[in-house]
Each structure stands twice: as structure tokens, then as C-alpha cells.
mmCIF file of C-alpha atoms and ligand atoms in Angstrom:
data_model
loop_
_atom_site.group_PDB
_atom_site.id
_atom_site.type_symbol
_atom_site.label_atom_id
_atom_site.label_comp_id
_atom_site.label_asym_id
_atom_site.label_seq_id
_atom_site.Cartn_x
_atom_site.Cartn_y
_atom_site.Cartn_z
ATOM 1 C CA UNK W 84 4.794 -8.696 12.808
ATOM 2 C CA UNK W 85 1.465 -6.583 13.910
ATOM 3 C CA UNK W 86 -0.960 -6.780 11.571
ATOM 4 C CA UNK W 87 -4.114 -4.810 10.723
ATOM 5 C CA UNK W 88 -6.600 -6.756 8.438
ATOM 6 C CA UNK W 89 -9.335 -5.184 6.495
ATOM 7 C CA UNK W 90 -11.615 -7.697 4.507
ATOM 8 C CA UNK W 91 -15.167 -8.463 3.198
ATOM 9 C CA UNK W 92 -15.479 -11.987 4.739
ATOM 10 C CA UNK W 93 -15.962 -14.192 1.778
ATOM 11 C CA UNK W 94 -14.890 -17.215 1.535
ATOM 12 C CA UNK W 95 -11.479 -16.743 0.476
ATOM 13 C CA UNK W 96 -10.990 -13.951 3.064
ATOM 14 C CA UNK W 97 -11.750 -16.816 5.634
ATOM 15 C CA UNK W 98 -8.894 -18.872 4.233
ATOM 16 C CA UNK W 99 -6.693 -15.717 4.603
ATOM 17 C CA UNK W 100 -7.655 -14.934 8.050
ATOM 18 C CA UNK W 101 -6.596 -18.592 8.455
ATOM 19 C CA UNK W 102 -3.364 -18.285 7.252
ATOM 20 C CA UNK W 103 -2.678 -15.112 9.374
ATOM 21 C CA UNK W 104 -3.716 -16.666 12.277
ATOM 22 C CA UNK W 105 -1.455 -19.780 11.889
ATOM 23 C CA UNK W 106 1.532 -17.985 11.514
ATOM 24 C CA UNK W 107 3.258 -17.971 15.263
ATOM 25 C CA UNK W 108 5.152 -14.931 14.068
ATOM 26 C CA UNK W 109 2.045 -12.791 13.444
ATOM 27 C CA UNK W 110 -0.092 -10.734 15.976
ATOM 28 C CA UNK W 111 -3.643 -9.903 14.484
ATOM 29 C CA UNK W 112 -3.926 -6.407 16.114
ATOM 30 C CA UNK W 113 -7.334 -5.527 14.563
ATOM 31 C CA UNK W 114 -9.742 -6.193 12.000
ATOM 32 C CA UNK W 115 -12.125 -4.165 9.811
ATOM 33 C CA UNK W 116 -14.789 -5.159 7.690
ATOM 34 C CA UNK W 117 -16.036 -3.476 4.400
ATOM 35 C CA UNK W 118 -18.590 -4.098 1.990
ATOM 36 C CA UNK W 119 -17.938 -6.278 -0.944
ATOM 37 C CA UNK W 120 -18.656 -9.665 -1.070
ATOM 38 C CA UNK W 121 -21.243 -9.235 1.673
ATOM 39 C CA UNK W 122 -22.376 -6.516 4.040
ATOM 40 C CA UNK W 123 -19.584 -5.025 6.099
ATOM 41 C CA UNK W 124 -22.010 -5.922 8.782
ATOM 42 C CA UNK W 125 -22.259 -9.902 7.962
ATOM 43 C CA UNK W 126 -18.509 -9.723 7.380
ATOM 44 C CA UNK W 127 -17.901 -8.795 10.891
ATOM 45 C CA UNK W 128 -20.008 -11.684 11.932
ATOM 46 C CA UNK W 129 -18.242 -13.995 9.819
ATOM 47 C CA UNK W 130 -14.953 -12.898 11.001
ATOM 48 C CA UNK W 131 -16.084 -13.429 14.436
ATOM 49 C CA UNK W 132 -17.264 -16.634 13.905
ATOM 50 C CA UNK W 133 -14.006 -17.672 12.510
ATOM 51 C CA UNK W 134 -11.921 -16.046 15.366
ATOM 52 C CA UNK W 135 -14.177 -17.947 17.942
ATOM 53 C CA UNK W 136 -13.542 -21.452 16.246
ATOM 54 C CA UNK W 137 -9.640 -20.535 15.994
ATOM 55 C CA UNK W 138 -9.803 -19.427 19.620
ATOM 56 C CA UNK W 139 -8.611 -16.074 19.216
ATOM 57 C CA UNK W 140 -10.198 -12.640 20.793
ATOM 58 C CA UNK W 141 -9.438 -9.823 18.462
ATOM 59 C CA UNK W 142 -11.263 -6.605 17.892
ATOM 60 C CA UNK W 143 -13.296 -6.500 14.992
ATOM 61 C CA UNK W 144 -14.771 -3.430 13.594
ATOM 62 C CA UNK W 145 -17.462 -2.671 11.228
ATOM 63 C CA UNK W 146 -16.690 -0.062 8.227
ATOM 64 C CA UNK W 147 -18.370 1.314 5.430
ATOM 65 C CA UNK W 148 -18.205 0.983 1.370
ATOM 66 C CA UNK W 149 -20.346 0.459 -1.470
ATOM 67 C CA UNK W 150 -22.671 -2.837 -1.076
ATOM 68 C CA UNK W 151 -23.602 -3.508 -4.728
ATOM 69 C CA UNK W 152 -24.744 -7.349 -3.800
ATOM 70 C CA UNK W 153 -24.381 -9.868 -6.449
ATOM 71 C CA UNK W 154 -21.427 -12.241 -5.063
ATOM 72 C CA UNK W 155 -23.933 -14.486 -3.462
ATOM 73 C CA UNK W 156 -23.553 -17.247 -6.210
ATOM 74 C CA UNK W 157 -19.441 -16.917 -5.383
ATOM 75 C CA UNK W 158 -19.656 -16.629 -1.674
ATOM 76 C CA UNK W 159 -22.998 -17.406 -0.590
ATOM 77 C CA UNK W 160 -26.103 -15.801 1.007
ATOM 78 C CA UNK W 161 -23.901 -15.042 4.218
ATOM 79 C CA UNK W 162 -20.555 -14.648 2.541
ATOM 80 C CA UNK W 163 -19.387 -17.946 3.895
ATOM 81 C CA UNK W 164 -21.011 -20.637 1.976
ATOM 82 C CA UNK W 165 -24.360 -20.319 4.081
ATOM 83 C CA UNK W 166 -22.606 -21.761 6.875
ATOM 84 C CA UNK W 167 -23.545 -21.226 10.375
ATOM 85 C CA UNK W 168 -20.678 -19.723 12.807
ATOM 86 C CA UNK W 169 -20.244 -19.121 16.394
ATOM 87 C CA UNK W 170 -21.557 -15.351 17.515
ATOM 88 C CA UNK W 171 -19.315 -12.346 19.043
ATOM 89 C CA UNK W 172 -19.643 -8.699 19.809
ATOM 90 C CA UNK W 173 -17.876 -6.023 17.629
ATOM 91 C CA UNK W 174 -15.903 -3.565 18.364
ATOM 92 C CA UNK W 175 -17.912 -0.006 18.864
ATOM 93 C CA UNK W 176 -15.299 2.069 17.014
ATOM 94 C CA UNK W 177 -15.776 2.057 12.958
ATOM 95 C CA UNK W 178 -13.117 0.452 11.332
ATOM 96 C CA UNK W 179 -11.468 3.476 10.199
ATOM 97 C CA UNK W 180 -11.125 4.638 13.556
ATOM 98 C CA UNK W 181 -9.817 1.322 14.496
ATOM 99 C CA UNK W 182 -7.108 1.366 11.971
ATOM 100 C CA UNK W 183 -6.110 4.985 12.724
ATOM 101 C CA UNK W 184 -5.957 4.213 16.607
ATOM 102 C CA UNK W 185 -3.841 1.205 15.907
ATOM 103 C CA UNK W 186 -1.122 2.734 13.743
ATOM 104 C CA UNK W 187 -0.912 5.694 16.256
ATOM 105 C CA UNK W 188 -0.348 3.387 19.003
ATOM 106 C CA UNK W 189 2.427 1.379 17.151
ATOM 107 C CA UNK W 190 3.873 3.900 14.495
ATOM 108 C CA UNK W 191 6.379 2.180 11.980
ATOM 109 C CA UNK W 192 5.246 -1.333 13.131
ATOM 110 C CA UNK W 193 1.822 -1.967 11.769
ATOM 111 C CA UNK W 194 1.475 -3.625 8.507
ATOM 112 C CA UNK W 195 -2.091 -3.160 6.599
ATOM 113 C CA UNK W 196 -3.582 -6.183 4.806
ATOM 114 C CA UNK W 197 -6.347 -5.296 2.483
ATOM 115 C CA UNK W 198 -8.612 -8.282 1.179
ATOM 116 C CA UNK W 199 -11.590 -6.324 -0.113
ATOM 117 C CA UNK W 200 -12.338 -2.789 -1.435
ATOM 118 C CA UNK W 201 -10.509 -0.170 -0.187
ATOM 119 C CA UNK W 202 -13.102 2.197 1.279
ATOM 120 C CA UNK W 203 -12.140 1.857 5.131
ATOM 121 C CA UNK W 204 -8.474 2.865 4.150
ATOM 122 C CA UNK W 205 -9.566 5.870 2.184
ATOM 123 C CA UNK W 206 -11.424 6.796 4.924
ATOM 124 C CA UNK W 207 -8.773 6.260 7.565
ATOM 125 C CA UNK W 208 -6.536 8.279 5.433
ATOM 126 C CA UNK W 209 -8.984 11.176 5.589
ATOM 127 C CA UNK W 210 -9.548 10.789 9.221
ATOM 128 C CA UNK W 211 -5.915 11.143 9.818
ATOM 129 C CA UNK W 212 -3.304 13.082 7.523
ATOM 130 C CA UNK W 213 -0.397 11.376 9.439
ATOM 131 C CA UNK W 214 -1.506 7.648 8.950
ATOM 132 C CA UNK W 215 0.413 6.890 5.715
ATOM 133 C CA UNK W 216 3.820 8.020 7.640
ATOM 134 C CA UNK W 217 3.000 5.609 10.707
ATOM 135 C CA UNK W 218 1.878 2.434 8.567
ATOM 136 C CA UNK W 219 4.952 -0.032 7.993
ATOM 137 C CA UNK W 220 3.343 -1.512 4.854
ATOM 138 C CA UNK W 221 0.138 -1.941 2.999
ATOM 139 C CA UNK W 222 -0.731 -4.893 1.122
ATOM 140 C CA UNK W 223 -3.663 -4.795 -1.345
ATOM 141 C CA UNK W 224 -5.257 -7.802 -2.933
ATOM 142 C CA UNK W 225 -6.749 -6.231 -5.713
ATOM 143 C CA UNK W 226 -6.201 -5.273 -9.626
ATOM 144 C CA UNK W 227 -5.710 -6.603 -12.925
ATOM 145 C CA UNK W 228 -2.849 -5.182 -14.384
ATOM 146 C CA UNK W 229 -1.743 -7.253 -17.355
ATOM 147 C CA UNK W 230 -4.421 -9.578 -17.518
ATOM 148 C CA UNK W 231 -8.197 -9.415 -18.039
ATOM 149 C CA UNK W 232 -10.429 -8.222 -14.805
ATOM 150 C CA UNK W 233 -13.126 -10.403 -13.092
ATOM 151 C CA UNK W 234 -15.790 -7.774 -13.361
ATOM 152 C CA UNK W 235 -15.062 -6.235 -16.686
ATOM 153 C CA UNK W 236 -12.635 -6.462 -19.419
ATOM 154 C CA UNK W 237 -10.128 -4.297 -17.409
ATOM 155 C CA UNK W 238 -11.251 -3.929 -13.602
ATOM 156 C CA UNK W 239 -10.720 -6.710 -10.699
ATOM 157 C CA UNK W 240 -13.971 -6.672 -7.881
ATOM 158 C CA UNK W 241 -11.897 -5.196 -4.915
ATOM 159 C CA UNK W 242 -10.864 -2.252 -7.133
ATOM 160 C CA UNK W 243 -13.852 -1.522 -9.124
ATOM 161 C CA UNK W 244 -16.226 -1.824 -6.223
ATOM 162 C CA UNK W 245 -14.678 1.534 -4.876
ATOM 163 C CA UNK W 246 -12.262 2.863 -7.293
ATOM 164 C CA UNK W 247 -11.804 6.397 -5.921
ATOM 165 C CA UNK W 248 -10.484 4.784 -2.761
ATOM 166 C CA UNK W 249 -8.461 2.572 -4.662
ATOM 167 C CA UNK W 250 -6.960 5.450 -6.198
ATOM 168 C CA UNK W 251 -6.571 7.269 -2.806
ATOM 169 C CA UNK W 252 -4.808 4.270 -1.329
ATOM 170 C CA UNK W 253 -2.247 4.161 -4.345
ATOM 171 C CA UNK W 254 -1.739 7.896 -3.896
ATOM 172 C CA UNK W 255 -1.304 8.201 -0.175
ATOM 173 C CA UNK W 256 2.620 7.859 -0.302
ATOM 174 C CA UNK W 257 2.759 4.628 2.053
ATOM 175 C CA UNK W 258 4.340 1.516 0.645
ATOM 176 C CA UNK W 259 1.905 -0.229 -1.389
ATOM 177 C CA UNK W 260 2.269 -3.790 -2.603
ATOM 178 C CA UNK W 261 -0.506 -4.985 -5.034
ATOM 179 C CA UNK W 262 -1.571 -8.452 -5.453
ATOM 180 C CA UNK W 263 -3.598 -8.596 -8.507
ATOM 181 C CA UNK W 264 -5.344 -11.624 -10.313
ATOM 182 C CA UNK W 265 -2.524 -11.732 -12.747
ATOM 183 C CA UNK W 266 -0.779 -13.834 -9.454
ATOM 184 C CA UNK W 267 -3.443 -14.883 -7.876
ATOM 185 C CA UNK W 268 -5.482 -16.612 -10.552
ATOM 186 C CA UNK W 269 -2.507 -18.959 -10.942
ATOM 187 C CA UNK W 270 -2.455 -19.540 -7.040
ATOM 188 C CA UNK W 271 -5.154 -22.646 -6.700
ATOM 189 C CA UNK W 272 -6.358 -25.462 -4.574
ATOM 190 C CA UNK W 273 -7.931 -28.475 -6.415
ATOM 191 C CA UNK W 274 -10.731 -30.317 -4.682
ATOM 192 C CA UNK W 275 -8.162 -32.437 -2.755
ATOM 193 C CA UNK W 276 -7.829 -29.521 -0.051
ATOM 194 C CA UNK W 277 -11.528 -29.937 0.763
ATOM 195 C CA UNK W 278 -10.782 -33.322 2.226
ATOM 196 C CA UNK W 279 -7.694 -32.706 3.434
ATOM 197 C CA UNK W 280 -9.348 -29.798 5.746
ATOM 198 C CA UNK W 281 -12.415 -32.123 6.561
ATOM 199 C CA UNK W 282 -9.690 -34.631 7.855
ATOM 200 C CA UNK W 283 -8.164 -32.563 9.978
ATOM 201 C CA UNK W 284 -11.457 -32.176 12.136
ATOM 202 C CA UNK W 285 -10.840 -29.515 14.135
ATOM 203 C CA UNK W 286 -13.778 -26.974 14.466
ATOM 204 C CA UNK W 287 -11.894 -24.318 12.586
ATOM 205 C CA UNK W 288 -10.884 -26.536 9.663
ATOM 206 C CA UNK W 289 -14.311 -28.287 9.531
ATOM 207 C CA UNK W 290 -15.972 -25.036 8.840
ATOM 208 C CA UNK W 291 -13.607 -24.037 6.510
ATOM 209 C CA UNK W 292 -14.177 -27.340 4.500
ATOM 210 C CA UNK W 293 -17.863 -26.754 4.747
ATOM 211 C CA UNK W 294 -17.504 -23.172 3.579
ATOM 212 C CA UNK W 295 -15.163 -23.481 0.297
ATOM 213 C CA UNK W 296 -17.495 -26.061 -1.513
ATOM 214 C CA UNK W 297 -19.403 -23.337 -2.902
ATOM 215 C CA UNK W 298 -16.698 -21.342 -4.128
ATOM 216 C CA UNK W 299 -15.589 -24.597 -5.894
ATOM 217 C CA UNK W 300 -19.046 -24.780 -7.391
ATOM 218 C CA UNK W 301 -18.763 -21.418 -8.735
ATOM 219 C CA UNK W 302 -15.295 -21.728 -10.372
ATOM 220 C CA UNK W 303 -16.024 -25.160 -11.673
ATOM 221 C CA UNK W 304 -19.466 -23.580 -13.605
ATOM 222 C CA UNK W 305 -17.066 -21.062 -14.741
ATOM 223 C CA UNK W 306 -14.215 -23.188 -15.825
ATOM 224 C CA UNK W 307 -14.948 -26.606 -16.035
ATOM 225 C CA UNK W 308 -12.576 -27.554 -13.528
ATOM 226 C CA UNK W 309 -12.905 -28.209 -9.872
ATOM 227 C CA UNK W 310 -10.393 -25.600 -8.712
ATOM 228 C CA UNK W 311 -10.426 -22.258 -6.709
ATOM 229 C CA UNK W 312 -8.206 -19.398 -7.177
ATOM 230 C CA UNK W 313 -6.326 -18.423 -3.991
ATOM 231 C CA UNK W 314 -7.023 -14.565 -3.986
ATOM 232 C CA UNK W 315 -6.793 -13.309 -0.488
ATOM 233 C CA UNK W 316 -4.820 -16.175 0.872
ATOM 234 C CA UNK W 317 -2.037 -15.300 -1.528
ATOM 235 C CA UNK W 318 -1.906 -11.717 -0.639
ATOM 236 C CA UNK W 319 -2.057 -12.775 3.130
ATOM 237 C CA UNK W 320 0.845 -14.977 2.780
ATOM 238 C CA UNK W 321 2.887 -12.478 0.845
ATOM 239 C CA UNK W 322 2.369 -9.809 3.477
ATOM 240 C CA UNK W 323 3.810 -12.097 6.243
ATOM 241 C CA UNK W 324 6.385 -13.845 4.213
ATOM 242 C CA UNK W 325 4.946 -17.173 3.582
ATOM 243 C CA UNK W 326 5.288 -16.585 -0.071
ATOM 244 C CA UNK W 327 8.487 -14.779 -1.737
ATOM 245 C CA UNK W 328 7.840 -12.640 -4.615
ATOM 246 C CA UNK W 329 10.002 -13.765 -7.627
ATOM 247 C CA UNK W 330 8.693 -10.893 -9.987
ATOM 248 C CA UNK W 331 7.765 -7.833 -8.241
ATOM 249 C CA UNK W 332 8.293 -4.568 -9.817
ATOM 250 C CA UNK W 333 7.686 -1.221 -8.445
ATOM 251 C CA UNK W 334 5.452 0.391 -11.391
ATOM 252 C CA UNK W 335 3.850 3.443 -12.357
ATOM 253 C CA UNK W 336 0.165 2.833 -11.724
ATOM 254 C CA UNK W 337 -2.955 4.767 -12.166
ATOM 255 C CA UNK W 338 -6.391 3.653 -11.143
ATOM 256 C CA UNK W 339 -8.992 4.622 -13.385
ATOM 257 C CA UNK W 340 -11.555 6.323 -10.907
ATOM 258 C CA UNK W 341 -14.669 5.555 -13.290
ATOM 259 C CA UNK W 342 -13.936 1.889 -14.591
ATOM 260 C CA UNK W 343 -11.692 0.712 -11.644
ATOM 261 C CA UNK W 344 -9.267 -0.557 -14.225
ATOM 262 C CA UNK W 345 -5.527 -0.694 -12.819
ATOM 263 C CA UNK W 346 -3.292 0.917 -15.642
ATOM 264 C CA UNK W 347 0.583 0.083 -15.678
ATOM 265 C CA UNK W 348 1.608 3.762 -16.863
ATOM 266 C CA UNK W 349 5.416 4.590 -16.462
ATOM 267 C CA UNK W 350 4.570 8.289 -16.444
ATOM 268 C CA UNK W 351 1.807 7.866 -13.650
ATOM 269 C CA UNK W 352 2.772 10.058 -10.283
ATOM 270 C CA UNK W 353 1.616 7.098 -8.293
ATOM 271 C CA UNK W 354 3.652 3.727 -8.049
ATOM 272 C CA UNK W 355 3.079 0.411 -6.225
ATOM 273 C CA UNK W 356 5.248 -2.737 -6.067
ATOM 274 C CA UNK W 357 3.147 -5.450 -8.384
ATOM 275 C CA UNK W 358 3.658 -9.054 -7.588
ATOM 276 C CA UNK W 359 3.171 -10.994 -10.724
ATOM 277 C CA UNK W 360 5.031 -13.973 -9.608
ATOM 278 C CA UNK W 361 6.011 -15.981 -6.537
ATOM 279 C CA UNK W 362 8.605 -18.718 -5.465
ATOM 280 C CA UNK W 363 7.505 -22.147 -4.987
ATOM 281 C CA UNK W 364 4.286 -23.976 -5.112
ATOM 282 C CA UNK W 365 1.816 -21.462 -2.953
ATOM 283 C CA UNK W 366 -1.194 -23.501 -3.295
ATOM 284 C CA UNK W 367 0.333 -26.468 -0.853
ATOM 285 C CA UNK W 368 1.989 -24.172 1.016
ATOM 286 C CA UNK W 369 -1.153 -22.073 2.211
ATOM 287 C CA UNK W 370 -3.046 -25.336 2.775
ATOM 288 C CA UNK W 371 0.137 -26.866 4.913
ATOM 289 C CA UNK W 372 0.228 -23.227 6.826
ATOM 290 C CA UNK W 373 -3.754 -23.603 7.822
ATOM 291 C CA UNK W 374 -3.244 -27.526 8.608
ATOM 292 C CA UNK W 375 -0.412 -26.541 10.968
ATOM 293 C CA UNK W 376 -2.558 -23.892 12.555
ATOM 294 C CA UNK W 377 -2.636 -24.181 16.807
ATOM 295 C CA UNK W 378 -6.240 -24.540 16.522
ATOM 296 C CA UNK W 379 -8.641 -25.598 19.433
ATOM 297 C CA UNK W 380 -9.497 -29.087 19.429
ATOM 298 C CA UNK W 381 -12.981 -30.593 18.725
ATOM 299 C CA UNK W 382 -14.676 -30.594 22.362
HETATM 300 O O1 RIB P 699 -11.238 -10.410 -6.978
HETATM 301 C C1 RIB P 699 -11.028 -11.181 -5.901
HETATM 302 C C2 RIB P 699 -11.491 -10.309 -4.802
HETATM 303 O O2 RIB P 699 -12.420 -9.811 -4.607
HETATM 304 C C3 RIB P 699 -11.206 -11.193 -3.428
HETATM 305 O O3 RIB P 699 -10.757 -10.403 -2.375
HETATM 306 C C4 RIB P 699 -12.500 -11.822 -2.953
HETATM 307 O O4 RIB P 699 -13.026 -12.116 -1.634
HETATM 308 C C5 RIB P 699 -13.526 -10.587 -3.314
HETATM 309 O O5 RIB P 699 -13.579 -9.579 -2.448
HETATM 310 CA CA1 CA P 700 -11.894 -10.405 -0.265
#
């Protein structure tokens, strides 16, 4: 399965990257980064550092977006909990160009996984009128359809950060699967995951064990429980078939261009498959997949 990942590497994006890399049947063809949890430039540096620890070489392109700041308390000053990662060199192509070129080179085979705001995807659609017909599927972590949002009563961060871009993505005519807070807030790790990753002891899992505690701190402060929701890893796991939807209707769906609300509307011209439930226990499945990854050992 050939994947283009678009992300704002962030702490849960880092976990999602590990899920994708751990799957032997997945080829990560390229990564584009977008303004969101941190700047697209910083997200690219974070992604390159994680790829280095995973022993992988994948083109990473910087994209654009709308950097609003304000996520430092959730993802840390550098987007990955303040943890220093190895360096790397970005691909010179802008992220939208990388996506367009990969889709053109692999028509009907490229699956897009978007874990941040949709700015790069919308820019790529504007760059190439044939993009939507070339892409096999699009999985977007974002939205809050039947539950409250996390940036306002109705809006979720990825969608609200660039609502016009999200509206363009939903309206593009390619097969969109939306993985909203309705599902991801219930896919969780408790604090035992930190210890499990630390005990694994390889450079990538050790780094993840150092990156995620800040995320636990934020959510413990917010909810009183030391657990984290697995927003991006859940979307990545669904995209590659690690998780199977048990309730995923195709709905008429509108994105309010000003508020970023994702509104269920049977009369809407735009439609998306919305995953509300998955089979089994997503948290343990995601952790087991990362721990089973073929990562380089400590030197
Ligand atoms: O609302 C959760 C989403 O916003 C996740 O993708 C998280 O990484 C942030 O980008
Ligand atoms: Ca993200």
C-alpha cells in the first residue's frame, strides 16, 4: 500500500508515523508537512528526525498553511515535547508539488493520509485538476460531527485551522474517509504505554517514550485522568487496515468555511465516509504495532 502522509508533526502525528512505518505492507512514498501543531518547517525537522531513528529514508517536503500558534502546551515548544531529534535534509519540492508528482507517477495507487490541517491538499488540488481522479483514497483525521469540538463547541483543530481548505478537500470528488473526534477521543492509551515504549529500548521507541509524557500532562490537566486520545494514530491505523470500521456511514457533510464546523446534512452536495466506531481495542492494537516495528537497535 503506497501512502503520502501530510502532517503537522506533533506528538500524535509522531505516533501515527510509527504506525505507518511499522506495517510491512506499507510503503511511505513521501511526507508533506503543514502548519498546525507547530510550523511546517519544524514539523519537517521533527519528521526527518523520527525517520532517522526508524532507519528510513523518505522524501519530506515543507508545505504551507496557517500557523496560529497556541499548541505549545499540548505538543511542546518544538512540536515533539521539546525532545531533540537527529537532523535531516528536506526535499526541495513544496509539499503540494510532492503530492501531485507522486499521484501522477502512481495513478490509482496512492493513498493520502492527512493528519493536520488540509492546506497542502487544497493547494495540490488547485495545482493539478487531475489529482482527485488519480488518488486512490483520502483519510483525514479531523472534524467533530456528533460530539463537541476541541477548539470550539463545534470545530476540531485540523478542520478549523484552515476551514476553506477542508471544505475544498471534502468537495473534490475523491473518496474521503473522515476520522473525527467522535471516534478518536475514545481510542486511548493509559500511562502504561509510556513504560512499554521505554522498556522496548530501541532509539525510536525510546524517543517516543520521551515525547509523549507532555501530551499526557496536558490531557491529565484537562480531564484529571492520565490518558491520551490517539487522534492521528487511529486515522493512520484505519488507512492501512490495522483497524476495521464497525460504524462508518457515508454522510452528506458540510464544512462551515468560517467556523470549521463539520455539519451532517443529508441535503449537502458533498459526502464523506465518517468513521464513528471501530472493531476491537484500538489502543492496544496501535501500541502492539509500534512495539513490533522493525526498528534499528541501539548502537
Ligand atoms: O484535533 C486533533 C488533531 O489536531 C490531531 O491531528 C493533532 O495532531 C492536531 O493536529
Ligand atoms: Ca496532527
